Coordinates of C-alpha atoms in Angstrom, one line a residue:
M237 CA -2.1 44.9 -19.5
T238 CA -1.8 41.7 -21.6
Q239 CA 0.6 38.8 -21.8
E240 CA 0.9 35.8 -24.1
F241 CA 1.8 32.2 -23.2
D242 CA 1.4 28.7 -24.5
Y243 CA -0.3 27.4 -21.3
I244 CA -1.9 29.1 -18.3
V245 CA -2.2 27.1 -15.1
V246 CA -4.6 28.5 -12.5
G247 CA -3.7 27.4 -9.0
A248 CA -0.3 26.3 -7.7
G249 CA -1.6 23.5 -5.6
S250 CA -0.7 19.8 -5.9
A251 CA -1.9 19.4 -9.5
G252 CA -0.8 22.9 -10.7
C253 CA 2.8 22.5 -9.5
V254 CA 3.1 19.2 -11.3
L255 CA 1.7 20.7 -14.5
A256 CA 4.0 23.8 -14.3
N257 CA 7.0 21.6 -13.9
R258 CA 6.3 19.1 -16.6
L259 CA 5.0 21.6 -19.2
T260 CA 8.2 23.7 -18.9
A261 CA 10.6 20.8 -18.9
S262 CA 11.4 20.7 -22.6
G263 CA 11.9 24.5 -22.8
K264 CA 9.6 24.7 -25.8
H265 CA 6.5 26.0 -24.0
R266 CA 5.9 29.3 -22.2
V267 CA 3.8 28.7 -19.0
L268 CA 2.1 31.1 -16.7
L269 CA 1.3 29.7 -13.2
I270 CA -1.1 31.9 -11.2
E271 CA -1.5 31.5 -7.4
A272 CA -3.9 33.5 -5.2
G273 CA -1.7 33.1 -2.1
P274 CA 1.8 34.0 -1.0
D275 CA 5.0 32.1 -1.0
D276 CA 5.4 29.0 1.1
N277 CA 8.6 30.0 3.0
H278 CA 7.2 29.9 6.6
L279 CA 8.0 27.9 9.7
F280 CA 4.5 26.7 10.2
I281 CA 4.5 25.2 6.6
N282 CA 8.0 23.6 6.7
M283 CA 7.9 22.2 10.2
P284 CA 5.8 19.0 10.0
A285 CA 4.4 19.1 13.6
A286 CA 3.2 22.7 13.0
F287 CA 0.8 21.8 10.2
T288 CA -2.3 22.6 12.4
Q289 CA -1.0 26.1 12.7
A290 CA -0.5 26.4 9.0
M291 CA -4.0 25.0 8.3
T292 CA -6.1 26.8 10.9
K293 CA -4.6 30.3 11.5
G294 CA -6.0 31.8 8.3
R295 CA -2.7 33.1 6.8
F296 CA -2.5 30.3 4.2
D297 CA -6.2 29.3 3.9
W298 CA -9.2 30.5 1.9
G299 CA -11.3 30.8 5.0
Y300 CA -14.2 28.8 3.7
E301 CA -17.0 27.4 5.9
T302 CA -19.9 25.1 5.1
E303 CA -23.5 26.0 5.3
P304 CA -25.3 24.6 8.3
E305 CA -25.3 20.8 8.0
Q306 CA -28.8 19.4 8.6
H307 CA -27.5 15.9 9.8
L308 CA -24.8 17.4 12.0
N309 CA -27.4 19.1 14.2
G310 CA -27.2 22.3 12.1
R311 CA -23.5 22.8 12.8
T312 CA -21.3 24.6 10.3
A313 CA -17.7 23.4 9.7
P314 CA -14.5 24.9 8.4
C315 CA -13.4 23.8 4.9
Y316 CA -9.7 24.3 5.0
R317 CA -8.2 24.9 1.5
G318 CA -4.6 26.0 0.9
R319 CA -4.1 29.6 -0.4
V320 CA -0.4 29.5 -0.8
M321 CA 2.3 28.1 -3.1
G322 CA 1.8 24.3 -2.9
G323 CA -1.9 24.8 -2.1
S324 CA -3.3 22.3 0.3
S325 CA -0.1 20.2 0.1
S326 CA 1.5 23.0 2.0
I327 CA -1.0 22.9 5.0
N328 CA -2.1 19.3 5.0
A329 CA -1.1 16.6 7.5
M330 CA 1.4 15.0 5.1
S331 CA -0.1 11.5 5.0
F332 CA 0.7 9.9 1.7
V333 CA -2.0 7.4 0.8
R334 CA -2.5 6.1 -2.7
G335 CA -5.9 4.5 -2.0
H336 CA -7.1 1.0 -2.7
R337 CA -6.6 -0.5 -6.2
A338 CA -10.3 -1.2 -6.4
D339 CA -11.0 2.6 -6.3
F340 CA -9.3 3.1 -9.6
D341 CA -10.7 -0.1 -11.1
A342 CA -14.1 1.2 -10.2
W343 CA -13.3 4.4 -12.1
A344 CA -12.6 2.2 -15.1
L345 CA -15.5 -0.3 -14.7
E346 CA -18.3 1.7 -13.1
H347 CA -17.6 5.0 -14.7
G348 CA -16.3 3.7 -18.1
L349 CA -12.9 5.5 -17.6
E350 CA -10.8 2.6 -19.0
D351 CA -7.6 4.6 -18.9
W352 CA -7.9 5.1 -15.1
S353 CA -7.7 1.5 -13.9
Y354 CA -5.2 0.7 -11.2
E355 CA -2.9 -1.0 -13.7
K356 CA -2.7 2.2 -15.8
C357 CA -2.4 4.5 -12.8
L358 CA 0.3 2.5 -11.0
P359 CA 3.2 3.6 -13.3
Y360 CA 2.4 7.2 -12.5
F361 CA 2.3 6.6 -8.7
K362 CA 5.8 5.0 -9.1
K363 CA 7.0 7.8 -11.4
L364 CA 6.2 10.6 -8.9
E365 CA 7.9 9.2 -5.8
T366 CA 11.2 8.4 -4.2
F367 CA 10.2 6.0 -1.5
S368 CA 12.5 5.6 1.6
G369 CA 12.0 1.9 1.5
G370 CA 13.3 1.5 -2.0
A371 CA 11.8 0.8 -5.4
N372 CA 10.0 -2.4 -6.1
D373 CA 7.1 -3.6 -8.3
Y374 CA 4.8 -1.1 -6.5
R375 CA 7.0 1.7 -5.3
G376 CA 9.1 4.3 -7.1
G377 CA 12.8 5.1 -6.3
S378 CA 13.7 8.1 -8.5
G379 CA 10.6 10.4 -8.5
T380 CA 10.2 14.0 -7.6
V381 CA 8.3 13.5 -4.3
N382 CA 10.2 12.1 -1.3
V383 CA 7.9 9.7 0.6
T384 CA 9.1 8.4 4.0
A385 CA 8.0 5.3 5.9
P386 CA 8.3 6.8 9.4
K387 CA 10.3 5.6 12.3
L388 CA 8.0 5.4 15.2
S389 CA 8.6 8.3 17.6
S390 CA 6.3 7.0 20.4
P391 CA 6.0 3.6 22.1
L392 CA 2.3 3.9 21.8
Q393 CA 2.5 3.4 18.0
S394 CA 4.0 0.0 18.4
M395 CA 1.5 -0.9 21.2
F396 CA -1.4 0.2 18.9
L397 CA -0.1 -2.1 16.1
A398 CA 0.2 -5.0 18.5
A399 CA -3.4 -4.3 19.7
A400 CA -4.7 -4.5 16.2
E401 CA -2.9 -7.8 15.6
Q402 CA -4.3 -9.1 18.9
A403 CA -7.8 -8.1 17.7
G404 CA -7.4 -10.3 14.6
Y405 CA -6.3 -7.8 12.0
P406 CA -3.3 -8.4 9.7
I407 CA -0.1 -6.4 9.8
A408 CA 0.5 -4.9 6.4
K409 CA 4.0 -4.8 5.0
D410 CA 3.1 -1.7 2.9
T411 CA -0.4 -0.2 2.8
N412 CA 0.7 1.7 -0.3
G413 CA 1.9 -1.5 -1.9
E414 CA 0.2 -4.7 -3.1
D415 CA -2.6 -4.6 -0.6
Q416 CA -3.9 -1.7 1.5
E417 CA -5.8 -3.7 4.0
G418 CA -4.4 -4.1 7.5
F419 CA -2.3 -2.1 10.0
G420 CA 1.1 -0.6 9.4
L421 CA 3.2 2.4 8.9
N422 CA 1.5 5.6 7.6
D423 CA 3.8 7.0 4.9
Q424 CA 4.6 10.7 5.1
T425 CA 5.5 13.4 2.6
I426 CA 8.4 14.4 5.0
H427 CA 12.1 14.3 4.1
K428 CA 15.0 15.0 6.4
G429 CA 12.6 16.5 8.9
R430 CA 10.9 18.9 6.5
R431 CA 7.5 19.0 4.8
V432 CA 7.6 17.8 1.2
S433 CA 4.8 19.8 -0.6
A434 CA 4.0 20.0 -4.3
A435 CA 5.8 23.4 -4.3
T436 CA 9.0 22.1 -2.7
A437 CA 9.1 19.0 -4.9
Y438 CA 8.0 20.5 -8.3
I439 CA 8.5 24.3 -8.2
H440 CA 11.4 25.2 -6.0
P441 CA 14.0 23.2 -8.1
I442 CA 12.8 24.9 -11.4
R443 CA 12.1 28.5 -10.4
S444 CA 14.9 29.7 -12.7
R445 CA 13.4 28.3 -15.8
K446 CA 13.0 31.2 -18.2
N447 CA 9.9 29.8 -19.8
L448 CA 8.0 29.7 -16.5
R449 CA 6.4 32.8 -15.0
I450 CA 4.8 32.6 -11.6
E451 CA 2.3 35.2 -10.5
K452 CA 1.7 35.0 -6.7
E453 CA -1.1 36.8 -4.8
A454 CA -3.1 37.1 -8.0
M455 CA -6.8 36.4 -8.1
V456 CA -8.3 35.0 -11.3
D457 CA -11.7 36.4 -12.0
R458 CA -12.7 34.5 -15.1
V459 CA -11.6 32.5 -18.2
L460 CA -11.8 34.3 -21.5
F461 CA -13.5 32.8 -24.6
A462 CA -13.9 33.8 -28.2
D463 CA -15.7 31.8 -30.9
G464 CA -16.0 28.7 -28.7
R465 CA -12.3 28.6 -27.9
T466 CA -10.5 29.4 -24.7
R467 CA -8.3 32.5 -25.1
G468 CA -6.9 33.2 -21.7
V469 CA -7.8 34.5 -18.2
E470 CA -8.5 37.8 -16.5
Y471 CA -7.0 38.3 -13.1
R472 CA -6.2 41.0 -10.5
K473 CA -2.9 41.7 -8.8
N474 CA -1.9 44.7 -6.8
G475 CA -5.1 46.5 -7.6
Q476 CA -4.6 46.1 -11.4
T477 CA -6.7 44.0 -13.7
K478 CA -4.6 42.0 -16.2
Q479 CA -5.3 39.7 -19.0
A480 CA -3.1 36.7 -20.1
F481 CA -3.7 34.9 -23.3
C482 CA -2.7 31.3 -24.3
A483 CA -1.9 29.8 -27.6
K484 CA -2.7 26.3 -26.5
E485 CA -4.7 25.7 -23.2
V486 CA -5.9 27.1 -19.9
I487 CA -5.8 24.5 -17.2
L488 CA -7.8 25.0 -14.0
S489 CA -6.1 23.4 -11.0
A490 CA -7.8 25.6 -8.4
G491 CA -9.3 22.7 -6.4
S492 CA -12.7 21.2 -5.7
I493 CA -14.2 24.4 -4.4
N494 CA -12.6 27.0 -6.6
S495 CA -12.5 25.2 -10.0
P496 CA -16.3 24.9 -10.2
K497 CA -16.6 28.5 -9.0
L498 CA -14.3 29.7 -11.8
L499 CA -16.2 27.7 -14.4
V500 CA -19.5 29.3 -13.3
L501 CA -17.9 32.8 -13.2
S502 CA -16.7 32.1 -16.7
G503 CA -20.1 31.0 -18.1
I504 CA -19.8 27.3 -17.7
G505 CA -22.4 25.7 -15.4
P506 CA -26.1 25.2 -14.8
A507 CA -27.9 27.6 -17.1
K508 CA -30.5 28.6 -14.4
Q509 CA -27.7 29.4 -12.0
L510 CA -25.8 31.5 -14.6
A511 CA -29.0 33.4 -15.5
S512 CA -29.7 34.1 -11.8
L513 CA -26.2 35.7 -11.6
G514 CA -26.5 37.6 -14.8
I515 CA -23.7 35.6 -16.5
D516 CA -23.9 34.8 -20.2
V517 CA -24.0 31.1 -20.9
V518 CA -21.0 29.7 -22.6
V519 CA -21.8 26.1 -21.9
D520 CA -24.9 24.8 -20.1
S521 CA -23.2 22.2 -17.8
P522 CA -25.6 21.2 -15.1
E523 CA -23.2 19.1 -13.0
V524 CA -20.7 21.9 -12.3
G525 CA -20.6 22.2 -8.5
Q526 CA -22.5 18.9 -8.0
N527 CA -21.2 15.6 -6.7
L528 CA -19.3 17.2 -3.8
H529 CA -18.1 14.7 -1.4
D530 CA -15.5 14.4 1.4
H531 CA -14.1 12.1 3.9
V532 CA -15.3 12.6 7.5
D533 CA -13.7 11.6 10.8
F534 CA -14.0 11.7 14.6
S535 CA -11.8 10.6 17.4
I536 CA -12.0 8.2 20.4
S537 CA -9.7 9.4 23.1
H538 CA -8.2 7.8 26.3
K539 CA -6.3 9.1 29.2
A540 CA -2.9 7.4 29.6
N541 CA -1.7 5.8 32.8
Q542 CA 1.9 6.4 32.0
P543 CA 3.8 9.5 30.9
I544 CA 4.7 8.1 27.5
T545 CA 2.5 10.3 25.2
V546 CA 3.5 13.4 23.2
S547 CA 1.0 15.6 25.1
P548 CA 3.7 17.8 26.7
A549 CA 4.5 18.9 23.1
L550 CA 1.4 21.1 23.3
R551 CA 2.5 23.1 26.3
F552 CA 5.2 25.6 27.2
P553 CA 8.1 25.2 27.8
K554 CA 8.3 21.8 26.0
K555 CA 6.7 23.3 22.9
A556 CA 9.4 25.9 22.6
I557 CA 12.2 23.4 23.1
I558 CA 10.7 21.2 20.4
G559 CA 10.6 24.2 18.0
I560 CA 14.2 25.1 18.8
E561 CA 15.4 21.6 18.2
W562 CA 13.7 21.5 14.8
I563 CA 15.0 24.9 13.8
L564 CA 18.6 23.8 14.6
R565 CA 18.6 20.1 13.6
K566 CA 15.3 19.3 11.9
T567 CA 14.9 16.4 14.3
G568 CA 12.7 15.5 17.3
W569 CA 8.9 15.7 17.8
G570 CA 8.8 18.7 15.5
A571 CA 10.0 16.6 12.5
T572 CA 7.0 14.3 12.4
N573 CA 3.2 14.7 11.9
H574 CA 2.7 12.1 14.7
F575 CA 0.3 10.2 12.4
E576 CA 2.8 7.3 12.1
T577 CA 0.6 4.2 12.2
V578 CA -2.5 3.5 10.2
G579 CA -5.1 0.8 9.8
Y580 CA -7.6 -0.1 7.0
I581 CA -10.4 -2.4 8.0
R582 CA -13.8 -3.6 6.8
T583 CA -16.6 -3.0 9.3
N584 CA -18.4 -6.1 8.0
D585 CA -17.3 -9.2 6.0
E586 CA -19.7 -8.5 3.1
L587 CA -17.5 -5.6 2.0
S588 CA -14.9 -6.3 -0.7
Q589 CA -12.4 -3.7 0.5
P590 CA -11.7 -1.6 3.6
N591 CA -14.2 1.2 4.4
V592 CA -12.6 2.7 7.5
Q593 CA -9.2 4.2 8.2
Y594 CA -7.8 4.4 11.8
V595 CA -4.8 6.6 12.7
L596 CA -3.3 6.7 16.2
V597 CA -2.4 10.1 17.5
P598 CA -0.2 9.9 20.7
L599 CA -1.5 13.0 22.3
L600 CA -4.8 14.7 23.1
A601 CA -5.3 17.6 20.6
K602 CA -8.1 19.6 19.1
P603 CA -8.3 20.1 15.3
D604 CA -6.5 23.4 15.7
G605 CA -3.6 21.8 17.5
S606 CA -4.4 23.1 21.0
S607 CA -4.6 20.8 23.9
K608 CA -7.8 18.9 24.8
A609 CA -6.7 18.2 28.4
R610 CA -3.7 18.8 30.6
V611 CA -3.1 15.1 31.0
H612 CA -1.2 12.4 29.2
G613 CA -3.5 10.7 26.7
F614 CA -4.0 9.5 23.2
Q615 CA -6.7 9.4 20.5
V616 CA -7.5 7.4 17.4
T617 CA -9.1 9.1 14.5
A618 CA -11.6 7.0 12.5
M619 CA -12.3 8.1 8.9
L620 CA -15.0 6.8 6.6
L621 CA -13.3 6.0 3.4
R622 CA -16.1 5.8 0.8
P623 CA -19.0 8.1 1.9
R624 CA -22.3 7.9 0.0
S625 CA -23.5 11.4 0.8
R626 CA -23.2 14.1 -1.8
G627 CA -23.4 17.9 -1.7
T628 CA -22.9 21.0 -3.7
V629 CA -20.8 24.1 -4.3
T630 CA -23.0 27.0 -5.4
V631 CA -21.6 30.4 -6.6
Q632 CA -23.5 33.2 -4.9
S633 CA -22.0 36.3 -6.6
T634 CA -20.1 37.5 -9.6
D635 CA -17.5 38.8 -7.2
S636 CA -14.7 36.2 -7.3
E637 CA -13.7 37.1 -3.8
R638 CA -17.0 36.1 -2.3
P639 CA -17.0 32.5 -1.1
P640 CA -19.4 30.0 -2.7
A641 CA -22.1 28.2 -0.6
I642 CA -20.6 24.9 0.4
H643 CA -23.1 22.2 1.5
Y644 CA -21.6 18.8 2.0
N645 CA -24.8 17.2 3.1
Y646 CA -22.9 14.9 5.5
L647 CA -24.7 11.8 6.7
A648 CA -27.6 12.4 4.3
R649 CA -27.3 8.7 3.3
T650 CA -28.1 6.5 6.3
G651 CA -25.4 4.0 5.3
D652 CA -22.7 6.5 6.2
L653 CA -23.9 6.7 9.8
D654 CA -24.4 3.0 10.0
E655 CA -20.7 2.4 9.1
L656 CA -19.4 5.1 11.4
R657 CA -21.4 3.6 14.3
E658 CA -19.9 0.2 13.6
C659 CA -16.4 1.6 13.4
V660 CA -16.8 2.9 17.0
R661 CA -17.5 -0.6 18.2
K662 CA -14.6 -2.1 16.2
L663 CA -12.2 0.5 17.5
R664 CA -13.2 -0.1 21.1
V665 CA -12.4 -3.7 20.7
I666 CA -8.9 -2.9 19.4
L667 CA -8.2 -0.4 22.2
A668 CA -9.3 -3.0 24.8
Q669 CA -6.5 -5.4 23.8
P670 CA -3.8 -6.5 26.3
S671 CA -0.9 -4.7 24.6
L672 CA -2.4 -1.4 25.7
D673 CA -3.2 -2.5 29.3
A674 CA -0.1 -0.9 30.8
C675 CA -0.9 2.6 29.6
R676 CA -4.6 2.7 28.8
G677 CA -6.6 4.9 31.1
P678 CA -10.3 5.6 31.0
E679 CA -12.1 6.5 27.8
L680 CA -12.5 10.3 27.7
S681 CA -14.5 10.6 24.6
P682 CA -17.2 9.6 23.9
G683 CA -17.0 8.0 27.3
I684 CA -17.8 4.4 28.2
E685 CA -21.3 5.3 29.2
V686 CA -22.1 5.9 25.5
Q687 CA -23.2 2.5 24.3
T688 CA -26.5 2.3 22.5
D689 CA -27.0 3.0 18.8
D690 CA -28.8 6.3 19.6
E691 CA -26.1 7.4 22.0
I692 CA -23.3 6.6 19.6
D693 CA -25.2 8.3 16.7
E694 CA -25.5 11.5 18.7
F695 CA -21.8 11.5 19.6
I696 CA -21.0 11.2 15.9
R697 CA -23.4 14.0 14.9
Q698 CA -21.8 16.3 17.5
N699 CA -18.2 15.4 16.8
L700 CA -17.9 14.4 13.2
K701 CA -15.7 16.8 11.1
S702 CA -14.4 17.1 7.6
T703 CA -11.1 15.4 6.9
Y704 CA -10.6 18.2 4.3
H705 CA -10.6 16.0 1.2
P706 CA -13.3 17.6 -1.0
C707 CA -13.6 16.2 -4.5
G708 CA -15.9 15.4 -7.4
T709 CA -17.4 18.9 -8.3
C710 CA -16.2 18.8 -11.9
R711 CA -16.8 15.1 -12.5
M712 CA -14.8 13.2 -15.1
G713 CA -16.7 10.8 -17.2
I714 CA -17.5 9.4 -20.7
D715 CA -21.2 10.5 -20.6
D716 CA -22.4 13.8 -22.0
A717 CA -23.5 15.0 -18.5
S718 CA -20.0 14.8 -17.1
V719 CA -18.2 18.2 -16.8
V720 CA -14.9 16.9 -18.3
D721 CA -13.9 13.9 -20.4
A722 CA -11.4 11.2 -19.5
E723 CA -8.5 13.6 -20.2
G724 CA -9.9 16.5 -18.2
R725 CA -11.1 18.5 -21.2
V726 CA -14.1 20.7 -20.4
R727 CA -17.1 19.7 -22.5
G728 CA -18.5 22.3 -24.9
V729 CA -15.4 24.4 -25.4
S730 CA -11.9 23.8 -26.7
G731 CA -8.6 24.7 -25.0
L732 CA -9.8 24.3 -21.4
R733 CA -9.1 21.6 -18.9
V734 CA -9.6 20.9 -15.3
V735 CA -6.9 18.9 -13.5
D736 CA -7.3 18.5 -9.8
A737 CA -9.4 16.5 -7.3
S738 CA -12.6 18.1 -8.5
I739 CA -12.6 15.7 -11.5
F740 CA -12.5 12.6 -9.3
P741 CA -15.7 10.7 -10.2
S742 CA -15.6 9.2 -6.7
V743 CA -13.3 9.6 -3.8
T744 CA -10.3 7.3 -3.2
S745 CA -9.9 5.3 0.0
G746 CA -7.7 7.6 2.0
N747 CA -6.0 11.0 2.0
I748 CA -6.3 12.4 -1.6
N749 CA -3.0 14.3 -2.1
A750 CA -1.2 11.3 -3.6
P751 CA -4.0 10.5 -6.1
T752 CA -4.1 14.1 -7.1
L753 CA -0.4 14.2 -7.8
M754 CA -0.7 11.0 -9.8
M755 CA -3.6 12.4 -11.8
A756 CA -1.6 15.5 -12.7
E757 CA 1.4 13.4 -13.7
K758 CA -0.9 11.2 -15.9
L759 CA -2.9 14.1 -17.5
V760 CA 0.1 16.3 -18.3
D761 CA 1.2 13.5 -20.6
K762 CA -2.1 13.8 -22.4
V763 CA -1.7 17.6 -22.7
L764 CA 1.7 17.2 -24.2
D765 CA 0.7 14.3 -26.5
G766 CA -2.0 16.5 -28.0
Q767 CA 0.5 19.2 -29.1

């Protein structure tokens, strides 16, 4: 069974949805968008407060897990990746964070990617968004993605901002604007009480385009080549093996785990690995699957002395009442992710930009959304913005359904642990400020008895987790060793690109959905300019 198109986009995640929308806009190009997961029309996806259910219950996730992590006391960890229309933008926490301008300038200066400086990326950040605060020199007002500066739903959020100011940190007017550093509102991809995913923003409005075909619940097995040129893909759906061919390009937007996996299964990767799998070498590309890195986080939690937290939202009957209000009105505690305030700080004055993100959560919840304790309380999540440690994604089988081996190698570089330890001390100073005196109860985790470097380090090793921002496994660069060039074109073959977070040369300072959308908006122009 064969089909012919101009472009084939593999993966309907953040980047893939952008590409499918923009490539079909003129009506000139026939585009096939292939997604392994189902449609995104589900309560857990659309209701912002239910994101942990969408992420952790397995229905919309690939089910990946890391190998035992040596520096986390041998623990394994889930690696949540969206397997649904919208990809991870349909199951993430909806924090919209562009990153620091220095991140992109580093791509330009340190990696030689001159076209990826902040100045050249900013127009695409503005292009993609409609910001609730209105357009200005840094924000967009007529883009595809609705971005909301939240109204604070808990008094704890205001108290936290006041505590940060009392501790000597600036209050930022807009952490996605001129300067990221400081404490302020944490922008959300939420609009009128509903999640804004890449699917709702870029695909739902254009489903009727006759030159767009969407294949859901279809598993791509490999990219097809002939005479050094990309010809199409082979995929399975409903038990049938199909082939689709392209006149122009195949674009992999399968994400930082699956894009390198697909390259290897197609014969592009380290020659020794390909030989061990019995796969013919199309391109010997040693860095495919290398350079894996991710943000990591942990939480410090306190009991609250007043009943002003959102903790009742985790228990019946309040949980049911919240759900009913959201279904009927799209308002209330169900209409927010509860990550409404954020802070970006430097843990030492020698740093030129923030290296830690703090986010207040006005309840006590585990990563799967269940209650940590049947008391009023709150927690602050601390995330390391620019980790040094690097890992790998290694294909283990020619069966595309078998997960690759994912080894992040968290905390392998000692500097990561040093910065995380210092961010515990800095956060404790903020949480001890007078503005929180009226509601702050005892520290529940790690507990005030945890004070020495060794004690804090052990707490971190036992509690550190992924923030689910994998990137870098198909590194973009100007050097011959890089997997793709500055326009996402895979080296060694023609007609094949990778456009997703796997091509980040280094992670940006914050949640990576917004930079991924920007990257896709920018690279789709390169695709169309080449035609």
